[in-house]
Amino acid sequence: MDQVDFEPAKQWTALRLHDPSSQHPPSSDLGGIIPNPPVIIRSGGGIHNYLYKLVPSADVSGQTKFQGSSILGKFQITWRTNLGEPGRLQTQQILGAPVSRKEINMRVVEVPTTIHLNRPFSASLNLTNQTDRQLGPFEVSLSQDESQMEKPVAINGLQKLMLPRLEAFGSSDFQLNLIASKLGVQKIGGITALDTREKKTYELVPEMESRISNLPSDCYSSKERRRDQDQDQDDDDSGGENQNQNQNQKQERSASEDQKSPELDDDDFQETRPQSKRSRTLPPHQNLIEVVKGNVDLIPKAVKIWVERYENSPNLATSQLLSMLFEVACGAKYSIKEDLLDETDVDDVVVALVNLARSGEIEDYHTSRKKEHKNFKENLVSFWNYLITESQNGPLFDKVLFDKCMDFIIALSCTPPRVYRQTATLMGLQLVTSFISVANTLGSQQKRPDGPLLDSLNKRLSLTHQHITTLEDMMRKIFTGLFVHRYRDVDPDIRMSCIQSLGIWISSYPSLFLQDLYLKYLGWTLNDKAAGVRKASLLALRKLYEMDENVPTLGLFTERFSNRMIEMADDVDLSAAVCAIGLVKQLLRHQLIPDDDLGPLYDLLIDQPQEIRRAIGELVYDHLIAQKFNSSPSGLTGHDDSSSEIHIFRMLQILREFSTDPILSVYVIDDVWEYMKAMKDWKCIISMLLDQNPRTGSTTDEDSTNLVRLLFASIRKAVGEKIIPSTDNRKQYHSKAQREMFENNRKDITVAMMKNYPQLLRKFMADKAKVSSLVEIVMFMKLELYSLKRQEQTFKAAVRLIKDAFFMNGEKEALRSCVKAITFCASESKGELQDFSRGKLKDLEDTLFDKLTSAIKEVKDGNDDEYSLLVNLKRLYELQLLKPVICFLLLNMHMYVVWSLHSVVNCETVSEASLSSLISKRDILFAELTYFLNGVEESRKYGNQLALRICALLAEEWCLFRKSTFESSKLEMLGYCPESVILKKFWKLCEEEFLTHQTDEEDENKEYVAETNRDVAAIAACKLVNCGVVPKDYLGPEIISHLLCMDLGYQRYESELSCDGGESRVEKCLQVCRELAGRLSGMYVGAARNKHRLEILSVVKEGVEFAFRDAPKQMLFLEVAILPFATRLSVPDIIDIKREVQGRMVHVNTDEDPSGWRPCFTFLETLEEKCLKTEDVQGRSSCKTKGTAPKNVLKERKRLFDEESGSDDDESISGGSDKEDKGDFVDEDAPLIETIRSAARRRAVRGERSK
């Protein structure tokens, strides 16, 4: 916005509010010439407000009459768009409400700032004739509808004042002598002016409010002096002697007042009398306000000084304290004079403070983010705490100071401004907390008598009891006046602070607050809609139940709210739910709730949030395993209740509930593992599995299965493994101390398992439910300890047993675990043990091949039992999964499906069984391909070739089984059409390969491999469109958008611009065009720029031709769409393009539309910079010696190539020749598998040529 001016109508004068230019005029002659800085209004809902105040024009008020006119004025607005295009708007006349004027206007011009009770004062008034004729004379008086004694302000002296006639549009000022008869804020109203000729009465508009206070008896004000002077003038008849006597009396009285008490400035924190060393150390400019705002170190000293001042001058100190309360707590500049302190009404002060807040004249320190206010809350709380502590031997119990402070704090806590309520609540709650601290101190002093005399002791106890009673009365006053209203405030922070403070009060002063009268507020807020309030209530209750002496008093409260406490364990807020579980744990500790009510809590053991599960796990351990809260029988009598065997036995009782689901069992183990040390007693668990523990005896098969699961999960947890899949896939990081702990645990596990591991394998080798977990344990052991402990034979026995377990089981989990375990031993063991493990792995493969050959032979010989063949094939499949053979497996499956299709198509008679078998094989292949297609990251782990293989195979399969091939034939059921979701994922994978252009210039072979990969992906997508698998309008536009679509994108941008489609839509179209050009030009990198130089040059020239067809309207096309391609050209080509563009601009006047031609100049400047940069780089390269290593040159080229703008310094790596171009020819009709093989052959030829 360049300019926003409001032109008011003739009867108005406009004043721009908050306009710096109007408040701070220019200090130099050039100030008025320099325009104001422009205002930026952001798109998407940006707002800037212009506020004007309209005042009746003074120069026309006396000449023209504008009655009933509703015209206010009009706006002149000018602006510029983000491209610098100017805009201008002139509004129509803005109409307002018609202004009605009275014939006579009477208003108050001036009244004294201080009006004392029963003291006369003068008020200046103005009477204005707003008509075009003479009016008057007038009779000014008070209205007679009420008696004079009931009015707060009356006329002093003559009750009627006569004023002369007023000319047309004239005015008259006059003085009215008044007297106040009531204290407080009163309205000066009821003053009327009677037109004696027309008998019309006009009232004072508007009424004036003023504060009326008492005049102190010892104060001799200036008004009193003026009154005495008036009396002296009236008593001239009494003679000069009396006059001199009165003057002497006044002088003596004035001198005595000056000597009586020197005046102290409220902002000066020093006294005029001699001060102690403690007081003199405070800097003179420091006061209570500044101390509380920021100087936290000075708070104790400032409080002590203030208490001393209060003892000497209570009114002055109280006035300073209240001023601090208003300014610091409320942010309002408001103070009460010490002489008016007693007559000040709390409600009047609060009303004035609320008016200041509504007018925006306050500063919010409570929620301010300024650095100097970051400790405001702590300072304010600390100030009141120090003040109460320092005042406990004096002002605290005078029932004056803190009563007045509490009145103001309670009143402010009930006001509409939130900042007042926040700060007043903070101060009020801290007052109660500090009162409790003093009361506890006094209570402890009752046990220490002052002297041996009984009377002295009784007197001291009586005084202490009286002080405690006073403190409790003040606590009740704040509770009933502040807490009862603010605990249900609309602000959740206020509610939360109230509940937090109530919890502190109850726990620190139970003699008063540990009652149902106060406890019920904690129970009610358990249903608060704010999670922070609910959590504060739970924490307060948990602290109360932790103290055993409170439990008997909490019986009725527990009976009323225990169900809600249990329900909150499933609270929507995570932290509140965890706190609720901790509270339920305390209720169980005191046996306040039955075990039957805990059923819903145990269901949370398998809940998703980890925090909830851990909290429930701690509860389960304490209540059911360690049994800390009850004396129920353990199930094993006569043994130590804290032994590992007993804890594991009880854990098995819990796991029996989840025996059918191993995943849920792992959840329970993970929840309790952190708190149950018995899970880390590996020797105890092993002895129970081997039935060698005399305390537990033999275990059942169900318990053995659960015990194996517990052992395996506990070992994984001990070495830092996650046994519960996390919701996020972030990599897990551990500190150095954690890694050391995991390593020590690994050693302990190995030592404990070393001798007994073969026995466990031998016992449970044939048990499919246990063997998988037992076999994988070896992967978490430290294998080098076998050599250090001279246990090589034990290790060899374990490896043999793992091999035997592989051939003894046929389930996927068991086979996969055996393969993992023996492979781990072959790779991680050292020396002789590694050779032995590798030999056993080789023996396993040989034995498997022999078994498979034998099974095939048996099937060929006519044996109908195919079990041996199937199970050995499954073993071979699991063994091959660990090797990079996925691409070949998928290719074999594809060839198998193709051969089956060939057999079916060429067969004269096709059975339904053969068709079903073919469809089943095809669906299995599609399922495998879809698996890797859904997990793109999973396929990336196996290399880029797997992604290409998936693209090629999917395209081949979809083309082979397209519906049009088998339509209207017996094989119609073979037709297949891929789903749109799968097509989108397929195109995403192809697009990633197609747009890949990150090449390594140090290895030219990689560049050609990447180019071939892009060709494979592009041909796969094009084949689907060409064969009719998908409609051309489905993938066709996406494919074409990578080839030739920039002018269409720009035309879409122009259509949106011409039809006024909105700024956001226009910018979006322009951004789409820019991104499209960047993606297309990004295809031509490295050697491809030389190879496709003519195509790039053609795009640039045709783009220039398109831009100049309708210049300068289409000049933006050069910058947005053509510039990325032009920078891909070599320097000679760039110079030719520059000359062509400059030649088209020779006879064109670009100054007529500079903004329209700006993109063309940007286009030329960018090309010029490109040429200069390239010449500079080539100049530096020519200075290098001939002995420079080629590797350094390539590194320099790579650095330039990686620049965002693109560089042409790698043109020397063209490597392109006609012969090589011919070698890059790919037959589009050839299968995609042949395309991959052709790419490999070309790479080999390229490598030989480079050698």
mmCIF file with all atom_site columns, C-alpha atoms in Angstrom, residues 784-860:
data_model
loop_
_atom_site.group_PDB
_atom_site.id
_atom_site.type_symbol
_atom_site.label_atom_id
_atom_site.label_alt_id
_atom_site.label_comp_id
_atom_site.label_asym_id
_atom_site.label_entity_id
_atom_site.label_seq_id
_atom_site.pdbx_PDB_ins_code
_atom_site.Cartn_x
_atom_site.Cartn_y
_atom_site.Cartn_z
_atom_site.occupancy
_atom_site.B_iso_or_equiv
_atom_site.pdbx_formal_charge
_atom_site.auth_seq_id
_atom_site.auth_comp_id
_atom_site.auth_asym_id
_atom_site.auth_atom_id
_atom_site.pdbx_PDB_model_num
ATOM 1  C CA . GLU A 1 784 ? 34.519 -64.928 21.781  1.00 0.00 ? 784 GLU A CA 1
ATOM 2  C CA . LEU A 1 785 ? 33.926 -65.865 25.425  1.00 0.00 ? 785 LEU A CA 1
ATOM 3  C CA . TYR A 1 786 ? 33.690 -69.511 24.349  1.00 0.00 ? 786 TYR A CA 1
ATOM 4  C CA . SER A 1 787 ? 37.383 -69.399 23.458  1.00 0.00 ? 787 SER A CA 1
ATOM 5  C CA . LEU A 1 788 ? 38.348 -67.393 26.543  1.00 0.00 ? 788 LEU A CA 1
ATOM 6  C CA . LYS A 1 789 ? 36.483 -69.788 28.835  1.00 0.00 ? 789 LYS A CA 1
ATOM 7  C CA . ARG A 1 790 ? 37.831 -72.878 27.001  1.00 0.00 ? 790 ARG A CA 1
ATOM 8  C CA . GLN A 1 791 ? 34.317 -73.953 26.018  1.00 0.00 ? 791 GLN A CA 1
ATOM 9  C CA . GLU A 1 792 ? 34.923 -74.645 22.323  1.00 0.00 ? 792 GLU A CA 1
ATOM 10 C CA . GLN A 1 793 ? 33.325 -78.082 22.504  1.00 0.00 ? 793 GLN A CA 1
ATOM 11 C CA . THR A 1 794 ? 30.178 -76.596 24.014  1.00 0.00 ? 794 THR A CA 1
ATOM 12 C CA . PHE A 1 795 ? 29.949 -74.102 21.138  1.00 0.00 ? 795 PHE A CA 1
ATOM 13 C CA . LYS A 1 796 ? 30.437 -76.851 18.566  1.00 0.00 ? 796 LYS A CA 1
ATOM 14 C CA . ALA A 1 797 ? 27.736 -78.911 20.203  1.00 0.00 ? 797 ALA A CA 1
ATOM 15 C CA . ALA A 1 798 ? 25.329 -75.947 20.031  1.00 0.00 ? 798 ALA A CA 1
ATOM 16 C CA . VAL A 1 799 ? 26.052 -75.430 16.314  1.00 0.00 ? 799 VAL A CA 1
ATOM 17 C CA . ARG A 1 800 ? 25.459 -79.119 15.605  1.00 0.00 ? 800 ARG A CA 1
ATOM 18 C CA . LEU A 1 801 ? 22.156 -78.977 17.439  1.00 0.00 ? 801 LEU A CA 1
ATOM 19 C CA . ILE A 1 802 ? 21.092 -75.900 15.462  1.00 0.00 ? 802 ILE A CA 1
ATOM 20 C CA . LYS A 1 803 ? 21.840 -77.781 12.251  1.00 0.00 ? 803 LYS A CA 1
ATOM 21 C CA . ASP A 1 804 ? 19.840 -80.790 13.489  1.00 0.00 ? 804 ASP A CA 1
ATOM 22 C CA . ALA A 1 805 ? 16.949 -78.496 14.449  1.00 0.00 ? 805 ALA A CA 1
ATOM 23 C CA . PHE A 1 806 ? 16.900 -77.165 10.890  1.00 0.00 ? 806 PHE A CA 1
ATOM 24 C CA . PHE A 1 807 ? 16.195 -80.628 9.476   1.00 0.00 ? 807 PHE A CA 1
ATOM 25 C CA . MET A 1 808 ? 13.878 -81.592 12.314  1.00 0.00 ? 808 MET A CA 1
ATOM 26 C CA . ASN A 1 809 ? 11.375 -78.761 11.737  1.00 0.00 ? 809 ASN A CA 1
ATOM 27 C CA . GLY A 1 810 ? 9.426  -77.609 8.709   1.00 0.00 ? 810 GLY A CA 1
ATOM 28 C CA . GLU A 1 811 ? 7.731  -74.414 9.959   1.00 0.00 ? 811 GLU A CA 1
ATOM 29 C CA . LYS A 1 812 ? 8.795  -71.086 8.529   1.00 0.00 ? 812 LYS A CA 1
ATOM 30 C CA . GLU A 1 813 ? 9.667  -69.474 11.877  1.00 0.00 ? 813 GLU A CA 1
ATOM 31 C CA . ALA A 1 814 ? 11.834 -72.364 13.014  1.00 0.00 ? 814 ALA A CA 1
ATOM 32 C CA . LEU A 1 815 ? 13.641 -72.694 9.675   1.00 0.00 ? 815 LEU A CA 1
ATOM 33 C CA . ARG A 1 816 ? 14.276 -68.984 9.438   1.00 0.00 ? 816 ARG A CA 1
ATOM 34 C CA . SER A 1 817 ? 15.615 -68.849 13.011  1.00 0.00 ? 817 SER A CA 1
ATOM 35 C CA . CYS A 1 818 ? 17.987 -71.745 12.381  1.00 0.00 ? 818 CYS A CA 1
ATOM 36 C CA . VAL A 1 819 ? 19.340 -70.139 9.223   1.00 0.00 ? 819 VAL A CA 1
ATOM 37 C CA . LYS A 1 820 ? 19.867 -66.831 11.038  1.00 0.00 ? 820 LYS A CA 1
ATOM 38 C CA . ALA A 1 821 ? 21.582 -68.485 13.973  1.00 0.00 ? 821 ALA A CA 1
ATOM 39 C CA . ILE A 1 822 ? 24.027 -70.636 12.011  1.00 0.00 ? 822 ILE A CA 1
ATOM 40 C CA . THR A 1 823 ? 24.817 -67.755 9.651   1.00 0.00 ? 823 THR A CA 1
ATOM 41 C CA . PHE A 1 824 ? 25.523 -65.535 12.670  1.00 0.00 ? 824 PHE A CA 1
ATOM 42 C CA . CYS A 1 825 ? 27.888 -68.117 14.101  1.00 0.00 ? 825 CYS A CA 1
ATOM 43 C CA . ALA A 1 826 ? 29.674 -68.411 10.765  1.00 0.00 ? 826 ALA A CA 1
ATOM 44 C CA . SER A 1 827 ? 30.190 -64.660 10.475  1.00 0.00 ? 827 SER A CA 1
ATOM 45 C CA . GLU A 1 828 ? 30.691 -63.441 14.073  1.00 0.00 ? 828 GLU A CA 1
ATOM 46 C CA . SER A 1 829 ? 32.770 -66.183 15.640  1.00 0.00 ? 829 SER A CA 1
ATOM 47 C CA . LYS A 1 830 ? 36.571 -66.142 15.408  1.00 0.00 ? 830 LYS A CA 1
ATOM 48 C CA . GLY A 1 831 ? 39.330 -68.516 14.440  1.00 0.00 ? 831 GLY A CA 1
ATOM 49 C CA . GLU A 1 832 ? 38.671 -72.198 14.814  1.00 0.00 ? 832 GLU A CA 1
ATOM 50 C CA . LEU A 1 833 ? 35.045 -71.641 15.819  1.00 0.00 ? 833 LEU A CA 1
ATOM 51 C CA . GLN A 1 834 ? 34.369 -69.645 12.682  1.00 0.00 ? 834 GLN A CA 1
ATOM 52 C CA . ASP A 1 835 ? 35.875 -72.339 10.468  1.00 0.00 ? 835 ASP A CA 1
ATOM 53 C CA . PHE A 1 836 ? 33.755 -74.937 12.208  1.00 0.00 ? 836 PHE A CA 1
ATOM 54 C CA . SER A 1 837 ? 30.580 -72.856 11.795  1.00 0.00 ? 837 SER A CA 1
ATOM 55 C CA . ARG A 1 838 ? 31.228 -72.217 8.125   1.00 0.00 ? 838 ARG A CA 1
ATOM 56 C CA . GLY A 1 839 ? 31.858 -75.930 7.610   1.00 0.00 ? 839 GLY A CA 1
ATOM 57 C CA . LYS A 1 840 ? 28.561 -76.782 9.267   1.00 0.00 ? 840 LYS A CA 1
ATOM 58 C CA . LEU A 1 841 ? 26.756 -74.222 7.100   1.00 0.00 ? 841 LEU A CA 1
ATOM 59 C CA . LYS A 1 842 ? 28.284 -75.830 4.019   1.00 0.00 ? 842 LYS A CA 1
ATOM 60 C CA . ASP A 1 843 ? 27.298 -79.278 5.307   1.00 0.00 ? 843 ASP A CA 1
ATOM 61 C CA . LEU A 1 844 ? 23.761 -77.996 5.831   1.00 0.00 ? 844 LEU A CA 1
ATOM 62 C CA . GLU A 1 845 ? 23.555 -76.832 2.217   1.00 0.00 ? 845 GLU A CA 1
ATOM 63 C CA . ASP A 1 846 ? 24.992 -80.087 0.881   1.00 0.00 ? 846 ASP A CA 1
ATOM 64 C CA . THR A 1 847 ? 22.688 -82.173 3.020   1.00 0.00 ? 847 THR A CA 1
ATOM 65 C CA . LEU A 1 848 ? 19.702 -80.119 1.909   1.00 0.00 ? 848 LEU A CA 1
ATOM 66 C CA . PHE A 1 849 ? 20.587 -80.558 -1.759  1.00 0.00 ? 849 PHE A CA 1
ATOM 67 C CA . ASP A 1 850 ? 20.976 -84.297 -1.258  1.00 0.00 ? 850 ASP A CA 1
ATOM 68 C CA . LYS A 1 851 ? 17.620 -84.537 0.467   1.00 0.00 ? 851 LYS A CA 1
ATOM 69 C CA . LEU A 1 852 ? 15.995 -82.460 -2.248  1.00 0.00 ? 852 LEU A CA 1
ATOM 70 C CA . THR A 1 853 ? 17.508 -84.585 -5.013  1.00 0.00 ? 853 THR A CA 1
ATOM 71 C CA . SER A 1 854 ? 16.343 -87.722 -3.301  1.00 0.00 ? 854 SER A CA 1
ATOM 72 C CA . ALA A 1 855 ? 12.841 -86.339 -2.840  1.00 0.00 ? 855 ALA A CA 1
ATOM 73 C CA . ILE A 1 856 ? 12.604 -85.377 -6.512  1.00 0.00 ? 856 ILE A CA 1
ATOM 74 C CA . LYS A 1 857 ? 13.774 -88.812 -7.523  1.00 0.00 ? 857 LYS A CA 1
ATOM 75 C CA . GLU A 1 858 ? 11.146 -90.432 -5.310  1.00 0.00 ? 858 GLU A CA 1
ATOM 76 C CA . VAL A 1 859 ? 8.396  -88.344 -6.881  1.00 0.00 ? 859 VAL A CA 1
ATOM 77 C CA . LYS A 1 860 ? 9.613  -89.214 -10.358 1.00 0.00 ? 860 LYS A CA 1
#
